[in-house]
mmCIF file of C-alpha atoms and ligand atoms in Angstrom:
data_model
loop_
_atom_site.group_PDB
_atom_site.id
_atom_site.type_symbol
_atom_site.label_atom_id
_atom_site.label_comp_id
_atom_site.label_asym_id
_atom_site.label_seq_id
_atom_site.Cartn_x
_atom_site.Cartn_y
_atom_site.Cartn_z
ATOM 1 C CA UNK A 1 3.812 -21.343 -67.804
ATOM 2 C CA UNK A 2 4.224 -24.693 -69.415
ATOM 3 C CA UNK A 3 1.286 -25.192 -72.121
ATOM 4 C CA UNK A 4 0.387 -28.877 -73.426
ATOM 5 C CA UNK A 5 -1.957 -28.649 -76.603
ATOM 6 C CA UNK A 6 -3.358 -31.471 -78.485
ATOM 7 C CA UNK A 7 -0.853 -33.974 -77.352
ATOM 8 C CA UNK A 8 -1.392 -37.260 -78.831
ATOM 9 C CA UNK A 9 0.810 -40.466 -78.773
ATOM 10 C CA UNK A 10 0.070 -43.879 -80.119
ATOM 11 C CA UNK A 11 1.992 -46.809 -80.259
ATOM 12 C CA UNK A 12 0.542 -49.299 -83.438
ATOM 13 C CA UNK A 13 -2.242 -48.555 -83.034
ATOM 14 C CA UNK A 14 -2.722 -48.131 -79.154
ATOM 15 C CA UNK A 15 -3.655 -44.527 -78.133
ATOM 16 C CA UNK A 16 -1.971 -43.856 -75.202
ATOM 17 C CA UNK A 17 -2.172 -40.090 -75.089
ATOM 18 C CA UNK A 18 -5.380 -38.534 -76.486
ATOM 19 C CA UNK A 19 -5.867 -35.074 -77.632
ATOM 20 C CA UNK A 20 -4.363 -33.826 -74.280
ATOM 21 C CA UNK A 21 -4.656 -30.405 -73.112
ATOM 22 C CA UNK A 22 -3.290 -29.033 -70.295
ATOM 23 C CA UNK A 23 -2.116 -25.548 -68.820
ATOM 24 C CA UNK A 24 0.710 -25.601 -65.594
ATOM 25 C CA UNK A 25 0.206 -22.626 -63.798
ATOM 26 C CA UNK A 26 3.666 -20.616 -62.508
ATOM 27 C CA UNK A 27 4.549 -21.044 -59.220
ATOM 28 C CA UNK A 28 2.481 -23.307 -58.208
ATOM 29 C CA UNK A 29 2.723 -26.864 -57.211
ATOM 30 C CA UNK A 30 0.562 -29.403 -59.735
ATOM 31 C CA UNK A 31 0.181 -32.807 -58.835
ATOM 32 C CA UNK A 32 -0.357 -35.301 -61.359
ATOM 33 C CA UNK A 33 -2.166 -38.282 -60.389
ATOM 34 C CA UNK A 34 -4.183 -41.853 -62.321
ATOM 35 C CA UNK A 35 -4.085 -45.368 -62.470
ATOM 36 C CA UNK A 36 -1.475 -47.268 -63.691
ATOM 37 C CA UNK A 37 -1.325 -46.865 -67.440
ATOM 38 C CA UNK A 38 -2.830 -43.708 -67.341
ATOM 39 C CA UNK A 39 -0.233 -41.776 -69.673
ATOM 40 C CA UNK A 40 1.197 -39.583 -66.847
ATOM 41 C CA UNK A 41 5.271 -40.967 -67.350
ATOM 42 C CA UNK A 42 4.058 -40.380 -70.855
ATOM 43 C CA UNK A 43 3.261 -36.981 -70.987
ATOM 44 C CA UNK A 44 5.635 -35.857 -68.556
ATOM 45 C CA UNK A 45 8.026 -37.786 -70.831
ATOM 46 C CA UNK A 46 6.852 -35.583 -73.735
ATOM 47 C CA UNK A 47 6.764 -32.474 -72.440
ATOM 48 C CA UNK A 48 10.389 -33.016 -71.507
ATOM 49 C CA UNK A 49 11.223 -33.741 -74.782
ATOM 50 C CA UNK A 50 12.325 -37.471 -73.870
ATOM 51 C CA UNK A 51 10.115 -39.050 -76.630
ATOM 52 C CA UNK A 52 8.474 -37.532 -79.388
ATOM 53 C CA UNK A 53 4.969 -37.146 -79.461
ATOM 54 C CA UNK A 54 2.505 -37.828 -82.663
ATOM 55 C CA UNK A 55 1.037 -34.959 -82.669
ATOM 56 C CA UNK A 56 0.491 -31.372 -80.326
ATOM 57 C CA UNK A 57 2.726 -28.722 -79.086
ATOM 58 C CA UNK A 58 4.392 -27.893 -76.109
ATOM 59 C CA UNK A 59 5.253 -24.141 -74.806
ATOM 60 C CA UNK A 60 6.931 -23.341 -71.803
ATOM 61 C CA UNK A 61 6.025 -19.021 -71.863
ATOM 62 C CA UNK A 62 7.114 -17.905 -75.381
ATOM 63 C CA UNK A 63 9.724 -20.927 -75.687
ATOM 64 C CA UNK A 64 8.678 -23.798 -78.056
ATOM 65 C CA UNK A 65 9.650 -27.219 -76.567
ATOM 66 C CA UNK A 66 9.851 -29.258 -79.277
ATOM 67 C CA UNK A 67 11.886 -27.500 -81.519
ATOM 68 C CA UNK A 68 13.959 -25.531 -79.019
ATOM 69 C CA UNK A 69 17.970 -26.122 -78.645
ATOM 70 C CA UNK A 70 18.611 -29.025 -75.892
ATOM 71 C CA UNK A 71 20.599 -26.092 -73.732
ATOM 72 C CA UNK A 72 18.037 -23.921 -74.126
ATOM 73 C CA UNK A 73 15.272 -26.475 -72.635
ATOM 74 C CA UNK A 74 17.456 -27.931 -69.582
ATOM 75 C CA UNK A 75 18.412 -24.588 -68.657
ATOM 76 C CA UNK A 76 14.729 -24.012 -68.049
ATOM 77 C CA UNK A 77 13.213 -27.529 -67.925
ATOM 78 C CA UNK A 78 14.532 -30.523 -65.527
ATOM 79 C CA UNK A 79 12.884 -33.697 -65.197
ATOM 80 C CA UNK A 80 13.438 -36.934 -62.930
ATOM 81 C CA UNK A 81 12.428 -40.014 -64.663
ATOM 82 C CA UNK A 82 10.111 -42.296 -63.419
ATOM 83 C CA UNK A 83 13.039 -44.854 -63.840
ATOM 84 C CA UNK A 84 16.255 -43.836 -63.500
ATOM 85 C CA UNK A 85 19.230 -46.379 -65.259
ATOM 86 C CA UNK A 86 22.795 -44.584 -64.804
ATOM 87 C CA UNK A 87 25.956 -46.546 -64.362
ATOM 88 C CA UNK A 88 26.291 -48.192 -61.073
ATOM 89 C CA UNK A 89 30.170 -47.373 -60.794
ATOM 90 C CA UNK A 90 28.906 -43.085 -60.239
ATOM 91 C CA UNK A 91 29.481 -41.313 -56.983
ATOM 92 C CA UNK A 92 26.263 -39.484 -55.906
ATOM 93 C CA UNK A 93 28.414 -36.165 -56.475
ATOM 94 C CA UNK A 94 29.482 -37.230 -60.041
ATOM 95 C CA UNK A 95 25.841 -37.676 -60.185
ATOM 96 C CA UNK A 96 25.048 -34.354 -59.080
ATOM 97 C CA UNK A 97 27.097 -32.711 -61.070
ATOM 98 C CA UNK A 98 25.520 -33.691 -64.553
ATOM 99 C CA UNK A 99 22.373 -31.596 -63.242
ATOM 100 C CA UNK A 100 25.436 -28.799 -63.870
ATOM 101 C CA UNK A 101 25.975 -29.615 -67.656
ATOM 102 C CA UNK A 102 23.633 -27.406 -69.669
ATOM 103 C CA UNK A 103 25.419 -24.481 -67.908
ATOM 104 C CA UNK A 104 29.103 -25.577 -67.893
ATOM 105 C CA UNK A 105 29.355 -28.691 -70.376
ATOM 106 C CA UNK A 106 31.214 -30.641 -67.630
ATOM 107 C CA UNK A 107 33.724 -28.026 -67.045
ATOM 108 C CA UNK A 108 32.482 -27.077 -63.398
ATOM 109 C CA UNK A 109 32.841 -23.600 -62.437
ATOM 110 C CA UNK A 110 33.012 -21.834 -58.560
ATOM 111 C CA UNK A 111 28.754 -21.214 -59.230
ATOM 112 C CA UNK A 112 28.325 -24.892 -60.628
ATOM 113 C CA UNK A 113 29.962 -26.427 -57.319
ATOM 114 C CA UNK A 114 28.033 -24.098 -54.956
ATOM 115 C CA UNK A 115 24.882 -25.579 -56.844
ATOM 116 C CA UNK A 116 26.168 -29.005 -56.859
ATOM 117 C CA UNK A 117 26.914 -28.245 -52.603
ATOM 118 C CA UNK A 118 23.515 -27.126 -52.314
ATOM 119 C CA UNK A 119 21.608 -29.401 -54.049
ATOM 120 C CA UNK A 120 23.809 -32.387 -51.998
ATOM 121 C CA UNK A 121 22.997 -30.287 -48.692
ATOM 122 C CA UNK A 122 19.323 -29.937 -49.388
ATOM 123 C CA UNK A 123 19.120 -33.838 -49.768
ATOM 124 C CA UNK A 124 20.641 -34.306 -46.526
ATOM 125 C CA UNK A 125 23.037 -36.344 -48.748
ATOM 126 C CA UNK A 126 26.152 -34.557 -47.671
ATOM 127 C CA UNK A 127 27.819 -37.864 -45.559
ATOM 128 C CA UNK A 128 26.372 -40.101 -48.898
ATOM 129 C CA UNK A 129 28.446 -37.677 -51.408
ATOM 130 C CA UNK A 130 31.169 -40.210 -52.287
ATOM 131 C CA UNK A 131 29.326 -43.325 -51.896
ATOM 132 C CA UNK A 132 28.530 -45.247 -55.505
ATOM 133 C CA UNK A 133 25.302 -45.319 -56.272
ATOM 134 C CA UNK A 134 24.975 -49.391 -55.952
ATOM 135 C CA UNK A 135 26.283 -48.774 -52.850
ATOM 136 C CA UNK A 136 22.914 -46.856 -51.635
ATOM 137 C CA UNK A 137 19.518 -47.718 -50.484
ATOM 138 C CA UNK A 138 16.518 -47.586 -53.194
ATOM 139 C CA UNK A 139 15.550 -44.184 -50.882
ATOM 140 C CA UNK A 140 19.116 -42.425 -50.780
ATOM 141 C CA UNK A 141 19.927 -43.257 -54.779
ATOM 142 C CA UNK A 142 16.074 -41.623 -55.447
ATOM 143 C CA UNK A 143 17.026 -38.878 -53.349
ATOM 144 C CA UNK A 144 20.596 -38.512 -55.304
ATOM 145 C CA UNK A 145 18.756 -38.623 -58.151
ATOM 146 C CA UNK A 146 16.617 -35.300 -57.376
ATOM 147 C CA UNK A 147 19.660 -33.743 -55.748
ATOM 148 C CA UNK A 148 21.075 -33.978 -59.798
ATOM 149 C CA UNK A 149 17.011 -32.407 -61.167
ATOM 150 C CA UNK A 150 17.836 -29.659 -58.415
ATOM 151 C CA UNK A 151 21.626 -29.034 -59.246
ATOM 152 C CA UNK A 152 20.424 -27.965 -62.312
ATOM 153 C CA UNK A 153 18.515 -24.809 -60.849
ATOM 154 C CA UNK A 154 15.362 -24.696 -63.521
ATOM 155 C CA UNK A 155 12.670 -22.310 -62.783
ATOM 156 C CA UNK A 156 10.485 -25.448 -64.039
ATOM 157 C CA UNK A 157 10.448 -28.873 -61.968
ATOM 158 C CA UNK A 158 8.923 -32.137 -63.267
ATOM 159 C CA UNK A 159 8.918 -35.141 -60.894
ATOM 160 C CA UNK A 160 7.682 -38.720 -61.760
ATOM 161 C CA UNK A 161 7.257 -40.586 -58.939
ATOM 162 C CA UNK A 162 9.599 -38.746 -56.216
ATOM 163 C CA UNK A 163 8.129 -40.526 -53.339
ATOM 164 C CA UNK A 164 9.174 -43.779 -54.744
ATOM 165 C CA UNK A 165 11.291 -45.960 -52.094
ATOM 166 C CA UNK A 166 10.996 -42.901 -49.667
ATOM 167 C CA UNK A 167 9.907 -43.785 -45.848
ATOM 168 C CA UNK A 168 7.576 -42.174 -43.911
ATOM 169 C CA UNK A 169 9.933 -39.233 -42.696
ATOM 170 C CA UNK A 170 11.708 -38.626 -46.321
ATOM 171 C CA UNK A 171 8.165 -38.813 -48.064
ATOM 172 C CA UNK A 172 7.113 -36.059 -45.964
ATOM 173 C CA UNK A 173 10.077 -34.043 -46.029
ATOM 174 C CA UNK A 174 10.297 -34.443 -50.004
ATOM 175 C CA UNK A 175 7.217 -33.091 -50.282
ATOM 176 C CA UNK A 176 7.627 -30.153 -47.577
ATOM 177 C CA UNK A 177 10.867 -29.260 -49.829
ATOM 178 C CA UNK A 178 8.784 -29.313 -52.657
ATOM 179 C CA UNK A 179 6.621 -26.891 -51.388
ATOM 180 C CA UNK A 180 8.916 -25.128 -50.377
ATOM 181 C CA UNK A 181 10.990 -24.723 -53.875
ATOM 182 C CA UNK A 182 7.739 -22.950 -54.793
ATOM 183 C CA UNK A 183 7.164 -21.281 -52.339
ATOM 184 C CA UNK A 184 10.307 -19.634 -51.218
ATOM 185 C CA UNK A 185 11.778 -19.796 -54.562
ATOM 186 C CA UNK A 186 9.167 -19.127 -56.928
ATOM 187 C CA UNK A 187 9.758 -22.487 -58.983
ATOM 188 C CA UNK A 188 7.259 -24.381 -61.030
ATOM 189 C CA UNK A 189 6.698 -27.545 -59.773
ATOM 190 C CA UNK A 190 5.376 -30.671 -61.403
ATOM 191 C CA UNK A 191 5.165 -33.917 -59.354
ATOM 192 C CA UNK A 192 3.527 -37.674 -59.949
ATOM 193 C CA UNK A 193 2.438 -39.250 -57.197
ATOM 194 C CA UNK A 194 -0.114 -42.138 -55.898
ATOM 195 C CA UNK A 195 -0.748 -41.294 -52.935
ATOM 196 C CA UNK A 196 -3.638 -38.566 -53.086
ATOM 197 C CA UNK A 197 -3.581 -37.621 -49.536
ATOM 198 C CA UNK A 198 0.048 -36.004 -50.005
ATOM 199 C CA UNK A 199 -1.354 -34.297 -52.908
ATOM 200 C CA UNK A 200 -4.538 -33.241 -50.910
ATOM 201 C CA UNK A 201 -1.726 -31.475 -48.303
ATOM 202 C CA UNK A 202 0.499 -30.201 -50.479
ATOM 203 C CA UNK A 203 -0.636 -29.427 -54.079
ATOM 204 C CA UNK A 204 -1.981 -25.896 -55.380
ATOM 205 C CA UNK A 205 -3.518 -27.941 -58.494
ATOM 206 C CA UNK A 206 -4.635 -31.388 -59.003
ATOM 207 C CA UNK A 207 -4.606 -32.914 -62.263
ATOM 208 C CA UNK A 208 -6.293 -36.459 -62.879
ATOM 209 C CA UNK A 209 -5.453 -38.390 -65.724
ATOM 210 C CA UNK A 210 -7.203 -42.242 -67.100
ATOM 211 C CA UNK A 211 -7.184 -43.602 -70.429
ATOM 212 C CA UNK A 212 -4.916 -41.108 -71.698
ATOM 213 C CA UNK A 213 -6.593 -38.245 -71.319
ATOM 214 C CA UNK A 214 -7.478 -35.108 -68.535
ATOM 215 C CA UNK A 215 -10.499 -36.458 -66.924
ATOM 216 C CA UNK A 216 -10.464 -33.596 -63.675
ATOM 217 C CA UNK A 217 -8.551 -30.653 -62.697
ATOM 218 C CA UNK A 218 -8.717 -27.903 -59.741
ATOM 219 C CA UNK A 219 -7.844 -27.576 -56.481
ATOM 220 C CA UNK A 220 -7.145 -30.363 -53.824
ATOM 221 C CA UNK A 221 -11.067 -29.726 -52.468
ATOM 222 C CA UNK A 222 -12.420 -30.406 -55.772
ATOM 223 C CA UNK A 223 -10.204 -33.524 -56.948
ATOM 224 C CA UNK A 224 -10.116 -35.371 -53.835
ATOM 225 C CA UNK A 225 -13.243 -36.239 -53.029
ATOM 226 C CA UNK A 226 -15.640 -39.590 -53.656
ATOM 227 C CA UNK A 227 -17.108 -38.798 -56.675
ATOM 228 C CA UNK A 228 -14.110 -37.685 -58.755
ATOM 229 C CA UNK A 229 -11.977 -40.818 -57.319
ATOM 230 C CA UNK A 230 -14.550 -43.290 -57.950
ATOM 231 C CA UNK A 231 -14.516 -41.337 -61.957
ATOM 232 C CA UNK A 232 -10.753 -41.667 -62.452
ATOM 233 C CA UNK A 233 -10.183 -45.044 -59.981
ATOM 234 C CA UNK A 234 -13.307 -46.580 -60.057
ATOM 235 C CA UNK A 235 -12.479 -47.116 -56.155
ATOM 236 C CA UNK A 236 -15.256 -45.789 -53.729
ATOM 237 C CA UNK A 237 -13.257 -44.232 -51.253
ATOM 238 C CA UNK A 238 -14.951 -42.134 -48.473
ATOM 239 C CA UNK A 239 -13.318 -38.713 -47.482
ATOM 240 C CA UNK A 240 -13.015 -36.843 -44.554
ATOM 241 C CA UNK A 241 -11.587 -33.825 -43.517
ATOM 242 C CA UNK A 242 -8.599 -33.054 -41.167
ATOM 243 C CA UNK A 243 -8.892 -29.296 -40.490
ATOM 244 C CA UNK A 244 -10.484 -28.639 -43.499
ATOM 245 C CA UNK A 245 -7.599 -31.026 -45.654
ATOM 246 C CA UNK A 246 -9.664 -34.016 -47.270
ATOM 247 C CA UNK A 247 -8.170 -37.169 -46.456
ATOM 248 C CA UNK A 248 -8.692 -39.819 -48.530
ATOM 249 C CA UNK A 249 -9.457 -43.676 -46.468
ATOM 250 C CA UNK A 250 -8.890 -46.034 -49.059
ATOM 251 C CA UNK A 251 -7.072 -48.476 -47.053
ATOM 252 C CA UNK A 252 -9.574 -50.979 -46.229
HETATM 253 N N1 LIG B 1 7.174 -48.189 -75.382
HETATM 254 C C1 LIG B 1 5.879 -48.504 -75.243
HETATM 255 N N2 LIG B 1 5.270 -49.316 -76.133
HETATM 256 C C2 LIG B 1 3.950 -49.600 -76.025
HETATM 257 N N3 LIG B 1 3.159 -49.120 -75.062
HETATM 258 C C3 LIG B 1 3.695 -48.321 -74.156
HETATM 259 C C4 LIG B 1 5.089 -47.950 -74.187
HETATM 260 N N4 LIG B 1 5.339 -47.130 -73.154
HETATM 261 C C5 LIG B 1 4.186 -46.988 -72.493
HETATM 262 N N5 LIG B 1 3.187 -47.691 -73.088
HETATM 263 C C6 LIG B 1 1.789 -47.753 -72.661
HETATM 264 O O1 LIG B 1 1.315 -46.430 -72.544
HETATM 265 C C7 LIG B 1 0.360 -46.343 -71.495
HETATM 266 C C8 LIG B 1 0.733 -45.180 -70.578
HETATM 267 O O2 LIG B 1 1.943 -45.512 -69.916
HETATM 268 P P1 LIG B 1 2.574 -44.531 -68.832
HETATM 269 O O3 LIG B 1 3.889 -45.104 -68.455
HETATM 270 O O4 LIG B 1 2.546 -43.145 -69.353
HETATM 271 O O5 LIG B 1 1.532 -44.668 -67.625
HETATM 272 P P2 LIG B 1 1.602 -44.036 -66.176
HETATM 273 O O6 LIG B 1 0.349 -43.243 -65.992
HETATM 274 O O7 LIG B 1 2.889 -43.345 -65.971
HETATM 275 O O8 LIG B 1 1.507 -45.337 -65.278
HETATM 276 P P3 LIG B 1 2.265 -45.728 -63.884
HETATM 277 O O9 LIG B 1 1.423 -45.118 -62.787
HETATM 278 O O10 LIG B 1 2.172 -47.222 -63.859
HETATM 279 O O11 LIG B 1 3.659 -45.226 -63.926
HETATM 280 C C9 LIG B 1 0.345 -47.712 -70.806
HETATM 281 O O12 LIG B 1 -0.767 -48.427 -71.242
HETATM 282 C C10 LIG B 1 1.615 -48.361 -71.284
HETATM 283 O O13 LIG B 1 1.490 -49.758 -71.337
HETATM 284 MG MG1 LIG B 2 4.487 -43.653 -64.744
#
């Protein structure tokens, strides 16, 4: 269980994160959504121990995240940045394999290319393996990209933004496979995303974030509906129901 407590971050004098408090339940899948600004990169970005926070703590069971060795976090903790900057002139395998380093330190073993295979496989990125990553589409290098985040076999998952530059077909099977890492596999599974509807289908737990701080969190039934968008959008966006699923219209 990954524990957030009293997580504040300024910069000057610009709270951005606010006395946050937040509990990730185990094998489950959360979805973290907000506006624009909200502080979700941020605290994702904390709680991976890829900026240092002002104040708070972060646990992940009895570990403490903040002071822990780096090995000792990525071999439980991966992450996929919101924006990903890596050398152009990387194959998507080499890229893969850097999901392997906290186990091997870049001396691959027979376990860390069966995980590096896998993780290629499961991204449907097999044909794309030797291609450099300026030579891909903005979908296939964000799919590379969580191909490395899954190469590097954490029991905990965090995700900003996955969907981003993913069609229809790839949106929905990212998601599906997300699911499915928790459900078949038992992993914890954090994921950003704008779209509430593919929360509503796929999430265990909603978490809704403005201003820097928690403003709603339960199940898909109690986040997505009118009143709690209009709290943390101010959008009024009716909601309907799809065998029993809420669908939010906020199209028009
Ligand atoms: N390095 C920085 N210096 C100053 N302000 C920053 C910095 N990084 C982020 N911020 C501010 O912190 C706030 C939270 O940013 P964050 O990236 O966490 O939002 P977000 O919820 O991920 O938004 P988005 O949906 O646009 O990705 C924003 O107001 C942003 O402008
Ligand atoms: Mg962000």
């Amino acid at each position: 269980m990954i524990t957030l407590d009293g997580i504040t971050k300024r910069y000057d004098d610009v709270t951005v994160l606010d006395d946050v408090c937040l509990t990730v339940p185990d094998g489950k899948l959360t979805a973290l959504v907000g506006p624009n600004g909200a502080g979700k990169s941020t605290l994702l970005s904390i709680a991976s121990r890829l900026l240092p926070t002002d104040a708070g703590t972060v646990h992940l069971d009895g570990m403490d995240v903040l002071t822990a060795r780096d090995t000792e976090v990525a071999q439980r903790l991966a992450v996929l940045r919101q924006d990903n900057r890596v050398a152009a002139r990387l194959s998507v395998v080499d890229l893969v394999r850097f999901g392997r380093f906290p186990y091997c330190r870049g001396r691959l073993r027979a376990e860390d290319h069966a995980a590096v295979a896998e993780a290629l496989a499961y991204m449907e990125l097999d044909d794309l393996r030797d291609r450099y990553l300026d030579q891909l589409s903005g979908g296939q290098r964000q799919r590379a990209f969580i191909a490395m985040v899954l190469a590097q076999d954490t029991d905990h998952v965090l995700l900003d933004e996955p969907l981003n530059n993913l069609d229809m077909r790839h949106a929905v099977q990212m998601m599906r496979r997300l699911r499915d890492l928790v459900t078949t596999r038992g992993k914890t599974v954090v994921v950003v995303l704008h779209d509430i509807n593919f929360a509503a289908a796929h999430a265990d737990h909603v978490v809704a974030m403005r201003d820097g701080r928690v403003v709603a969190a339960g199940t898909p039934q109690q986040i997505v509906c009118t009143d709690v968008l209009q709290a943390v959008y101010d959008l009024t966006v009716p909601v309907h129901h799809v065998e029993d699923q809420p669908v939010a219209v906020y199209f028009s």
